[in-house]
Coordinates of C-alpha atoms in Angstrom, one line a residue:
M1 CA 0.0 0.0 0.0
Y2 CA 2.8 2.4 0.8
G3 CA 5.2 1.5 -2.0
Y4 CA 8.6 -0.1 -2.0
R5 CA 12.2 0.8 -2.6
D6 CA 14.5 -1.7 -4.3
N7 CA 11.8 -4.2 -3.8
E8 CA 12.0 -4.1 -0.1
P9 CA 9.2 -2.8 2.3
R10 CA 9.6 0.8 3.4
E11 CA 10.9 1.4 6.9
S12 CA 8.6 2.9 9.4
L13 CA 8.5 5.0 12.4
I14 CA 5.7 4.6 15.0
F15 CA 4.3 7.2 17.3
L16 CA 1.7 6.6 20.2
I17 CA -0.2 9.8 20.7
N18 CA -3.1 10.9 22.9
T19 CA -4.9 14.0 21.8
E20 CA -6.7 14.1 25.2
A21 CA -3.3 14.1 27.0
T22 CA -3.2 17.8 27.6
N23 CA -5.2 20.6 29.3
E24 CA -5.0 22.6 26.0
G25 CA -7.5 20.2 24.4
D26 CA -5.4 19.3 21.4
T27 CA -7.2 17.4 18.7
E28 CA -4.3 17.3 16.3
F29 CA -0.8 15.8 15.9
V30 CA 2.3 17.1 14.1
V31 CA 4.9 14.7 12.7
P32 CA 8.4 16.2 13.1
V33 CA 10.1 14.1 10.5
Y34 CA 11.5 15.9 7.5
S35 CA 14.2 15.5 4.8
F36 CA 15.3 19.0 4.0
N37 CA 18.9 20.1 4.3
S38 CA 17.7 23.5 5.6
F39 CA 14.5 25.5 5.7
G40 CA 15.3 27.8 2.8
L41 CA 12.5 28.6 0.4
D42 CA 14.3 26.9 -2.5
E43 CA 14.9 23.7 -0.4
Q44 CA 13.3 20.4 -1.7
S45 CA 12.6 17.2 0.2
L46 CA 15.2 14.4 -0.4
T47 CA 12.8 11.5 0.0
A48 CA 9.1 10.6 -0.2
I49 CA 7.3 10.3 3.1
T50 CA 4.0 8.7 3.8
I51 CA 2.0 9.4 7.1
D52 CA -0.7 7.0 8.2
W53 CA -2.5 9.0 11.0
G54 CA -4.2 5.9 12.5
D55 CA -7.8 7.0 11.8
G56 CA -7.9 6.0 8.2
S57 CA -6.3 9.2 6.9
I58 CA -3.1 9.1 5.0
S59 CA -0.9 12.0 3.9
E60 CA 1.7 11.8 1.1
I61 CA 4.8 14.0 0.9
P62 CA 6.5 13.4 -2.5
K63 CA 10.2 13.6 -3.0
G64 CA 11.1 17.1 -4.3
T65 CA 8.4 18.8 -2.3
E66 CA 9.4 22.5 -1.8
F67 CA 9.6 23.9 1.6
Y68 CA 7.5 27.1 2.3
S69 CA 6.1 28.7 5.4
Q70 CA 3.0 26.7 5.5
Y71 CA 4.7 23.4 5.0
W72 CA 4.1 21.9 8.4
D73 CA 0.3 22.9 8.3
K74 CA -0.2 21.3 4.8
Y75 CA 1.9 18.1 5.0
S76 CA 2.7 17.2 8.7
T77 CA -0.3 18.3 10.8
H78 CA -3.5 16.3 11.1
D79 CA -6.9 17.1 12.8
Y80 CA -8.7 14.3 14.4
A81 CA -12.5 14.2 14.4
T82 CA -12.6 12.5 17.7
P83 CA -10.1 13.1 20.5
G84 CA -8.3 10.0 21.9
E85 CA -5.4 7.7 21.5
Y86 CA -3.9 6.9 18.1
T87 CA -1.0 5.0 16.6
V88 CA 0.7 7.1 13.9
T89 CA 3.0 5.4 11.4
V90 CA 5.5 7.3 9.3
Y91 CA 7.0 5.6 6.2
A92 CA 9.9 6.9 4.1
D93 CA 11.8 5.7 1.1
D94 CA 15.1 6.7 2.8
F95 CA 15.1 7.7 6.5
S96 CA 18.9 8.1 6.3
V97 CA 18.3 11.6 4.8
C98 CA 15.7 12.5 7.4
K99 CA 15.7 14.2 10.8
L100 CA 13.4 13.5 13.7
H101 CA 13.7 17.0 15.2
G102 CA 11.0 18.1 17.6
Y103 CA 12.3 21.6 17.9
D104 CA 13.0 22.6 14.4
I105 CA 9.4 22.9 13.4
N106 CA 7.3 26.1 14.1
Q107 CA 6.6 27.0 17.7
S108 CA 2.9 26.2 17.5
E109 CA 3.3 22.8 15.8
W110 CA 6.1 21.9 18.3
N111 CA 3.8 22.7 21.2
V112 CA 1.3 20.2 19.7
Y113 CA 3.9 17.5 19.2
R114 CA 5.4 17.8 22.7
R115 CA 2.0 17.7 24.4
T116 CA 0.5 14.7 22.6
L117 CA 3.3 12.2 22.1
I118 CA 3.0 9.5 24.7
G119 CA 5.1 6.5 23.3
I120 CA 7.5 5.4 20.7
G121 CA 6.9 2.0 18.9
P122 CA 3.9 -0.3 19.0
K123 CA 1.7 0.0 22.1
G124 CA 2.9 -2.3 24.9
A125 CA 6.1 -3.2 23.1
E126 CA 9.1 -3.5 25.5
S127 CA 11.6 -3.2 22.6
Y128 CA 11.6 -1.1 19.4
S129 CA 14.2 0.3 17.2
L130 CA 13.9 3.6 15.3
P131 CA 14.7 3.5 11.6
V132 CA 18.2 4.8 10.5
F133 CA 18.2 8.6 10.5
R134 CA 20.9 10.9 9.2
H135 CA 24.0 11.1 11.6
D136 CA 22.6 14.2 13.3
G137 CA 18.9 13.3 13.0
L138 CA 18.1 12.4 16.5
A139 CA 19.1 15.7 18.3
Y140 CA 16.0 17.2 19.9
A141 CA 14.0 14.2 18.8
F142 CA 11.7 14.2 21.9
Y143 CA 12.5 17.7 23.1
S144 CA 10.1 18.6 26.0
C145 CA 7.7 15.7 25.3
K146 CA 6.4 15.6 28.9
K147 CA 4.0 12.7 28.3
L148 CA 6.5 10.3 27.1
T149 CA 6.7 7.8 29.9
Q150 CA 9.0 5.0 28.6
V151 CA 12.0 4.6 26.3
P152 CA 11.8 1.1 24.6
K153 CA 14.8 -1.2 24.7
G154 CA 17.0 -0.9 21.7
I155 CA 15.5 2.3 20.5
F156 CA 18.8 3.5 19.0
Y157 CA 20.2 0.2 18.0
K158 CA 20.0 0.8 14.2
N159 CA 21.4 4.3 14.4
V160 CA 25.1 3.3 14.6
D161 CA 26.4 6.3 12.8
A162 CA 24.6 8.8 15.1
T163 CA 26.9 11.6 16.2
T164 CA 24.8 13.6 18.5
F165 CA 22.0 13.1 21.0
E166 CA 21.9 16.7 22.1
N167 CA 18.7 17.6 23.8
T168 CA 17.1 14.3 22.6
F169 CA 15.1 13.8 25.9
Y170 CA 15.2 17.4 27.1
Y171 CA 12.5 18.0 29.7
C172 CA 10.9 14.7 29.3
L173 CA 9.2 14.8 32.7
G174 CA 7.3 11.5 32.3
L175 CA 10.5 9.4 32.2
T176 CA 10.9 7.8 35.6
G177 CA 13.2 5.3 37.4
A178 CA 16.4 4.1 36.0
L179 CA 17.7 4.8 32.5
P180 CA 18.2 1.7 30.3
E181 CA 21.8 0.5 30.7
D182 CA 22.0 -0.4 27.0
L183 CA 20.4 2.8 25.7
F184 CA 23.6 3.9 23.7
T185 CA 25.3 0.5 23.4
K186 CA 25.4 0.6 19.6
N187 CA 26.2 4.3 19.2
T188 CA 30.0 4.3 19.3
K189 CA 30.4 7.4 17.0
V190 CA 28.4 9.8 19.3
E191 CA 30.3 13.0 20.0
S192 CA 27.8 15.0 22.1
F193 CA 25.4 14.3 24.8
A194 CA 24.8 18.0 25.7
S195 CA 21.6 18.4 27.5
T196 CA 20.3 14.9 26.5
F197 CA 18.4 14.4 29.8
Y198 CA 18.2 18.0 30.8
S199 CA 15.4 18.5 33.4
C200 CA 14.2 14.9 33.3
E201 CA 13.5 15.4 36.9
N202 CA 11.9 12.0 37.7
I203 CA 14.9 9.9 36.5
T204 CA 16.3 8.4 39.7
S205 CA 19.3 6.3 38.7
I206 CA 22.1 6.3 36.1
P207 CA 23.6 3.0 35.0
E208 CA 27.4 3.1 35.4
N209 CA 27.9 1.8 31.7
L210 CA 25.5 4.2 30.2
F211 CA 28.2 5.8 28.0
A212 CA 30.7 2.9 28.1
N213 CA 30.5 2.3 24.3
C214 CA 30.8 6.0 23.4
P215 CA 34.6 6.7 23.3
K216 CA 34.4 9.7 20.9
V217 CA 32.2 11.9 23.0
Y218 CA 33.7 15.3 23.6
K219 CA 30.9 17.1 25.2
F220 CA 28.6 16.3 28.2
D221 CA 27.4 19.8 28.9
S222 CA 24.2 19.7 31.0
V223 CA 23.6 16.1 30.3
F224 CA 21.9 15.6 33.7
N225 CA 21.3 19.3 34.4
G226 CA 18.1 19.7 36.4
C227 CA 17.7 15.9 37.0
E228 CA 16.2 16.4 40.5
G229 CA 15.4 12.8 41.2
L230 CA 19.1 11.5 40.8
T231 CA 20.4 10.2 44.1
E232 CA 24.0 8.9 43.2
I233 CA 26.7 9.4 40.7
P234 CA 28.4 6.2 39.5
E235 CA 32.2 6.5 39.9
N236 CA 33.0 5.0 36.5
L237 CA 30.3 6.8 34.6
F238 CA 32.7 8.5 32.3
A239 CA 35.6 6.0 32.5
N240 CA 35.4 5.1 28.8
N241 CA 35.2 8.7 27.4
P242 CA 38.8 9.9 27.1
N243 CA 38.0 12.6 24.5
V244 CA 35.7 14.7 26.7
T245 CA 36.6 18.4 26.8
S246 CA 33.6 19.8 28.5
F247 CA 31.6 18.8 31.7
A248 CA 29.9 22.2 32.1
Y249 CA 26.7 21.9 34.1
V250 CA 26.8 18.1 34.0
F251 CA 25.2 17.6 37.4
S252 CA 23.9 21.2 37.9
H253 CA 20.7 21.5 39.9
C254 CA 20.5 17.9 41.0
P255 CA 19.3 18.5 44.6
G256 CA 18.5 14.8 45.0
L257 CA 22.2 13.9 44.9
T258 CA 23.6 12.9 48.4
G259 CA 26.6 11.3 49.7
P260 CA 30.2 12.1 48.7
I261 CA 31.4 12.9 45.2
P262 CA 33.3 9.9 43.7
E263 CA 37.1 10.6 43.9
N264 CA 37.8 8.9 40.4
L265 CA 34.9 10.5 38.6
F266 CA 37.1 12.2 36.1
A267 CA 40.1 10.1 36.4
H268 CA 40.0 9.0 32.7
N269 CA 39.1 12.4 31.1
T270 CA 42.7 13.7 30.8
I271 CA 41.9 16.4 28.2
A272 CA 38.8 17.8 29.9
Y273 CA 39.0 21.5 29.9
T274 CA 35.5 22.9 31.2
F275 CA 34.2 22.1 34.6
D276 CA 31.9 25.1 35.0
R277 CA 28.8 24.7 37.2
L278 CA 29.8 21.1 37.7
F279 CA 27.7 20.5 40.8
Y280 CA 25.9 24.0 40.7
F281 CA 23.4 24.3 43.5
D282 CA 23.6 20.6 44.5
E283 CA 22.7 21.5 48.0
N284 CA 22.6 18.0 49.4
I285 CA 25.9 16.5 48.3
T286 CA 27.7 15.8 51.4
G287 CA 31.1 14.8 52.6
S288 CA 34.4 16.4 51.8
I289 CA 35.8 17.3 48.3
P290 CA 38.1 14.5 47.3
E291 CA 41.7 15.7 47.0
N292 CA 42.3 13.8 43.8
L293 CA 39.1 14.6 42.0
F294 CA 41.0 16.6 39.4
A295 CA 44.4 14.8 39.8
N296 CA 44.3 13.6 36.1
N297 CA 42.9 16.7 34.6
R298 CA 46.1 18.7 33.6
K299 CA 44.2 20.5 30.7
A300 CA 41.5 21.8 33.0
G301 CA 40.9 25.5 32.1
T302 CA 37.8 26.7 34.0
F303 CA 36.1 25.9 37.3
V304 CA 33.4 28.7 37.1
S305 CA 30.9 28.0 39.8
A306 CA 32.0 24.4 40.0
F307 CA 30.7 23.9 43.6
Y308 CA 28.4 26.9 43.7
G309 CA 25.8 26.5 46.4
C310 CA 26.9 23.0 47.6
K311 CA 25.9 23.8 51.1
G312 CA 26.3 20.2 52.3
L313 CA 29.9 19.9 51.5
T314 CA 32.0 19.6 54.6
G315 CA 35.6 19.4 55.7
S316 CA 38.5 21.5 54.7
L317 CA 39.7 22.5 51.3
P318 CA 42.1 19.8 50.2
A319 CA 45.6 21.4 49.7
G320 CA 46.2 19.4 46.4
L321 CA 42.8 19.8 44.8
F322 CA 44.2 21.8 41.9
A323 CA 47.8 20.8 42.1
N324 CA 47.8 19.1 38.7
C325 CA 45.8 21.8 37.0
P326 CA 48.4 24.3 35.5
E327 CA 46.2 25.5 32.7
V328 CA 43.3 27.0 34.7
I329 CA 42.3 30.5 33.8
S330 CA 39.2 30.9 35.9
F331 CA 38.2 30.2 39.5
E332 CA 35.1 32.5 39.4
A333 CA 32.6 31.6 42.1
T334 CA 34.2 28.2 42.4
F335 CA 33.2 27.7 46.0
Y336 CA 30.4 30.3 46.2
E337 CA 28.2 29.6 49.3
C338 CA 29.9 26.4 50.3
E339 CA 29.1 27.5 53.8
K340 CA 30.0 24.3 55.6
L341 CA 33.6 24.1 54.4
T342 CA 35.8 24.6 57.3
G343 CA 39.4 25.2 58.3
A344 CA 42.0 27.5 56.8
I345 CA 42.6 28.2 53.1
P346 CA 45.9 26.2 52.2
E347 CA 48.7 28.6 51.3
N348 CA 49.7 26.5 48.3
F349 CA 46.0 26.0 47.1
F350 CA 46.7 27.8 43.8
A351 CA 50.5 27.5 43.6
N352 CA 50.5 25.5 40.4
C353 CA 47.8 27.6 38.7
T354 CA 50.0 30.3 37.0
K355 CA 47.6 31.2 34.3
V356 CA 44.6 32.2 36.3
Q357 CA 42.9 35.4 35.2
T358 CA 40.0 35.7 37.7
F359 CA 39.4 34.9 41.3
S360 CA 36.0 36.7 41.2
D361 CA 33.7 35.4 44.1
T362 CA 35.9 32.3 44.6
F363 CA 35.2 32.0 48.3
R364 CA 32.1 34.3 48.5
F365 CA 29.9 33.4 51.5
C366 CA 32.1 30.5 52.6
E367 CA 31.2 31.4 56.2
G368 CA 32.9 28.3 57.7
L369 CA 36.4 29.1 56.5
T370 CA 38.6 30.2 59.4
G371 CA 42.1 31.5 60.1
T372 CA 44.0 34.1 58.3
I373 CA 44.4 34.6 54.6
P374 CA 47.7 33.1 53.5
E375 CA 50.1 35.9 52.3
N376 CA 51.3 33.8 49.4
L377 CA 47.9 32.5 48.3
F378 CA 48.1 34.3 45.0
A379 CA 51.9 34.6 44.7
N380 CA 52.1 32.3 41.6
C381 CA 49.2 33.8 39.7
P382 CA 50.7 36.9 37.9
E383 CA 48.1 37.0 35.2
V384 CA 45.1 37.7 37.4
T385 CA 43.0 40.7 36.5
N386 CA 39.9 40.2 38.7
F387 CA 39.7 39.6 42.4
S388 CA 36.1 41.1 42.9
G389 CA 34.2 39.5 45.8
C390 CA 36.9 36.8 46.4
F391 CA 36.3 36.8 50.2
Y392 CA 33.0 38.6 50.3
G393 CA 31.0 37.2 53.3
C394 CA 33.7 35.0 54.6
D395 CA 33.0 36.2 58.2
G396 CA 35.0 33.3 59.8
L397 CA 38.3 34.7 58.4
V398 CA 40.2 36.8 61.0
G399 CA 43.3 38.6 61.5
P400 CA 45.0 41.3 59.5
I401 CA 45.3 41.3 55.7
P402 CA 48.8 40.3 54.7
E403 CA 50.6 43.3 53.1
G404 CA 52.0 41.2 50.3
L405 CA 48.8 39.4 49.4
F406 CA 48.7 41.1 45.9
A407 CA 52.4 41.7 45.5
H408 CA 52.7 39.5 42.6
N409 CA 49.6 40.4 40.7
P410 CA 50.5 43.5 38.6
L411 CA 47.7 43.0 36.1
A412 CA 44.9 43.1 38.7
E413 CA 42.2 45.6 37.8
I414 CA 39.1 44.7 39.8
F415 CA 38.8 44.4 43.6
S416 CA 35.1 45.3 44.0
G417 CA 33.8 43.9 47.2
L418 CA 36.9 41.9 47.8
F419 CA 36.7 41.8 51.7
R420 CA 33.1 42.9 52.0
V421 CA 31.5 41.9 55.4
C422 CA 34.6 39.9 56.5
N423 CA 35.6 40.1 60.2
L424 CA 39.1 41.0 59.2
N425 CA 40.9 43.3 61.7
G426 CA 44.1 45.0 62.4
P427 CA 45.4 48.0 60.4
I428 CA 45.0 48.2 56.6
P429 CA 48.4 47.6 55.1
E430 CA 49.7 50.7 53.3
N431 CA 51.3 48.7 50.5
L432 CA 48.4 46.3 49.9
F433 CA 47.9 47.6 46.4
A434 CA 51.3 49.0 45.8
N435 CA 52.1 46.6 43.1
C436 CA 48.8 46.9 41.2
P437 CA 49.3 49.7 38.7
E438 CA 46.3 48.6 36.6
L439 CA 43.8 48.7 39.6
T440 CA 40.6 50.4 38.5
Y441 CA 37.7 49.2 40.8
L442 CA 37.8 49.2 44.6
D443 CA 34.2 49.8 45.3
S444 CA 32.9 48.1 48.5
V445 CA 36.5 46.6 49.0
F446 CA 36.4 47.0 52.8
Y447 CA 32.7 47.4 53.3
G448 CA 31.7 46.3 56.8
C449 CA 35.1 45.0 58.0
D450 CA 36.6 45.6 61.4
F451 CA 39.8 47.2 60.5
N452 CA 41.3 49.6 63.1
G453 CA 43.9 52.3 63.1
S454 CA 43.9 55.1 60.5
I455 CA 43.7 55.1 56.8
P456 CA 47.3 54.8 55.3
A457 CA 48.3 57.9 53.5
K458 CA 49.8 56.1 50.5
L459 CA 47.2 53.3 50.2
F460 CA 46.3 54.3 46.6
A461 CA 49.6 56.1 45.7
N462 CA 50.6 53.5 43.0
N463 CA 47.1 53.3 41.3
P464 CA 46.8 56.0 38.7
K465 CA 44.0 54.2 36.8
L466 CA 41.7 54.0 39.9
K467 CA 38.2 55.0 39.0
N468 CA 35.7 53.6 41.6
L469 CA 35.8 53.9 45.4
A470 CA 32.1 53.8 46.0
Y471 CA 31.3 52.3 49.4
A472 CA 35.0 51.4 49.9
F473 CA 35.2 52.1 53.7
Y474 CA 31.4 52.0 54.3
S475 CA 30.5 51.6 57.9
L476 CA 34.1 51.1 59.2
N477 CA 33.4 52.7 62.5
T478 CA 36.6 51.2 63.8
L479 CA 38.7 53.5 61.7
E480 CA 40.0 56.5 63.4
G481 CA 42.0 59.6 63.0
A482 CA 42.3 62.0 60.1
I483 CA 41.6 61.3 56.5
P484 CA 45.1 61.7 54.8
E485 CA 45.3 64.9 52.8
G486 CA 46.9 63.5 49.7
L487 CA 45.0 60.2 49.9
F488 CA 43.8 60.6 46.3
D489 CA 46.5 62.8 44.7
N490 CA 47.7 60.1 42.4
N491 CA 44.2 59.0 41.2
P492 CA 43.3 61.4 38.5
A493 CA 40.8 59.0 36.8
L494 CA 38.7 58.7 39.9
D495 CA 35.0 59.3 39.1
D496 CA 32.8 57.6 41.7
V497 CA 33.1 57.9 45.5
E498 CA 29.5 57.7 46.7
M499 CA 29.1 56.4 50.2
M500 CA 32.8 55.8 50.6
F501 CA 33.2 57.0 54.2
N502 CA 29.5 56.7 55.1
G503 CA 29.2 55.6 58.7
C504 CA 32.8 55.9 59.6
T505 CA 32.0 57.6 62.8
N506 CA 35.4 57.8 64.3
L507 CA 37.2 59.6 61.5
T508 CA 38.2 63.1 62.8
T509 CA 39.6 65.5 60.2
L510 CA 38.5 66.3 56.7
P511 CA 41.1 67.9 54.5
T512 CA 40.0 70.7 52.4
N513 CA 42.0 69.7 49.3
L514 CA 41.1 66.0 49.5
F515 CA 39.8 65.9 45.9
V516 CA 41.8 68.7 44.3
N517 CA 43.4 66.2 41.8
N518 CA 40.1 64.5 41.0
P519 CA 38.1 66.5 38.5
N520 CA 36.3 63.6 37.0
I521 CA 34.2 62.6 40.0
K522 CA 30.5 62.5 39.2
D523 CA 29.1 61.1 42.4
F524 CA 29.6 62.3 46.0
H525 CA 26.3 61.0 47.2
Q526 CA 26.3 60.4 51.0
I527 CA 30.1 60.1 51.0
F528 CA 30.5 61.6 54.5
E529 CA 27.1 60.9 55.9
N530 CA 27.1 60.3 59.7
C531 CA 30.8 61.0 60.0
Y532 CA 29.8 63.2 62.8
K533 CA 33.2 63.6 64.4
L534 CA 34.8 65.2 61.3
V535 CA 36.2 68.7 61.9
G536 CA 37.9 71.1 59.6
T537 CA 36.6 73.0 56.6
A538 CA 34.4 71.0 54.1
P539 CA 35.9 71.2 50.6
D540 CA 33.5 73.3 48.3
L541 CA 32.7 70.3 46.0
W542 CA 29.6 71.9 44.9
V543 CA 31.8 74.6 43.3
T544 CA 34.7 72.4 42.0
H545 CA 32.4 69.7 40.8
P546 CA 29.1 71.5 39.9
D547 CA 27.7 68.6 37.8
A548 CA 28.3 65.9 40.5
N549 CA 25.6 64.2 42.5
G550 CA 26.2 65.6 46.1
T551 CA 22.9 64.5 47.8
K552 CA 23.4 64.2 51.5
C553 CA 27.2 64.4 51.0
F554 CA 27.9 66.2 54.4
R555 CA 24.8 65.0 56.2
N556 CA 25.2 65.0 60.0
C557 CA 28.7 66.4 59.7
S558 CA 27.7 69.5 61.8
K559 CA 31.2 70.0 63.4
L560 CA 32.7 71.2 60.1
T561 CA 33.4 74.9 60.5
N562 CA 31.6 75.9 57.2
Y563 CA 28.6 73.5 57.7
A564 CA 26.1 76.3 57.6
D565 CA 27.5 77.4 54.2
I566 CA 27.0 74.0 52.6
P567 CA 24.1 73.9 50.2
D568 CA 21.0 72.2 51.5
D569 CA 21.0 69.4 49.0
W570 CA 24.6 68.6 49.9
K571 CA 23.8 68.0 53.5

């Protein structure tokens, strides 16, 4: 009935659908099988396709059919007279030039497909193999098909040349329990599993050999991202995947994961580069971080947010965690909010990471870290440009800041919020930034700390590119003495000092010429508010910087000799 090719029966693809499966009241189904190379207006289909809609209706799509904007409506969409369950069978002369791509079709048609598909293969069949599609033809195949409840055994057996399963089961909420161990047994040429099971939140178990026959894979990005039901990671899950370069987001947002991280999880992935958001917000992973977790990953380049939000991790930071990772360029937010990590930061923690460019938010909100900051923590990292928020909220850290902490970081530009709300005390070292000539941003750098003593006169003397000091000393009521007269003399680029000394209640003297070399400042908003012990003559900033915002600049600084002469909107 459906024709033959080379005297052989045409291959078929079977969908089980239910047009009553949604609240939207769908009474139609869309078949996302096509044989165009692209969706250009001059494209023609490469093979003939026949669709048996399961209600006695048949649609024919001849070879050479031209693609146009209404193609899906005309050829691949069918309205049913009666809502219910149907078996839809798709025949093609040559499936090897076809794609099964649930996301390539128009948005409205895709919504119908994902809401009505409930099964693959004959109803009740435990095993079923898809016909042979083109090598990239199964990416996005069942994208967001929430009602799909089962993956039949052997579904991909025939597709031995498949190179990608990207997003194939993305957001398939109906899939439950353990994934079939032999799911990809025959797919030895696969190169990418990116987002294959993204947000399949009811999957509970991963077979250890799931990817054992896929040696060419180089990308596992987000493969289990959002799989909330997973409880355990098999130690040898990636043991046969030596070509992987990226594990970004691989177990991100998996709150069901408990127990320790397997120490040998990446032992066989020696060229892996990206470990970004590896366990992102996996709040219930427990135990300590294995010291040898990355021991064999000498090509590792980025650990951005790798353990971000892993609030259940305990124990101290392993001194040798990154000892074999000399190529790393980013530790941005690596341990952000790992609040139960304890003990001191090892002095040689980054000693072998000589190419790092950013430590932004690396230990932010690691409240359990204790002891002092090691002076040589960044000594072997000369290429760093960004330290913003590195110790933000680490209120367990104590003691003075080592004066040589940044002595070997001449390229550093950004220190925004570096020590914000830390309980660091002692005097601020005068030469803390002396070897950082590129320094540009220091906003909120000491916000809420407990430093005592006076502000060093030459604190910013070697920072000619400094632009932002907003909130820099905000609420440091333990600082005392006079503000040094030449504090900003070498900072001609300075343009924002809002709230800088706000709440520094023990500062005593305000120099008249404090900002004489800083003509570019645009914001003095509340800079001296509540510095009620200040004496001396307020600089006439409303004259020297007429376009700047001076709202509440001198509020409650009533001991200044010219307080009465200050414009109302500046106090």
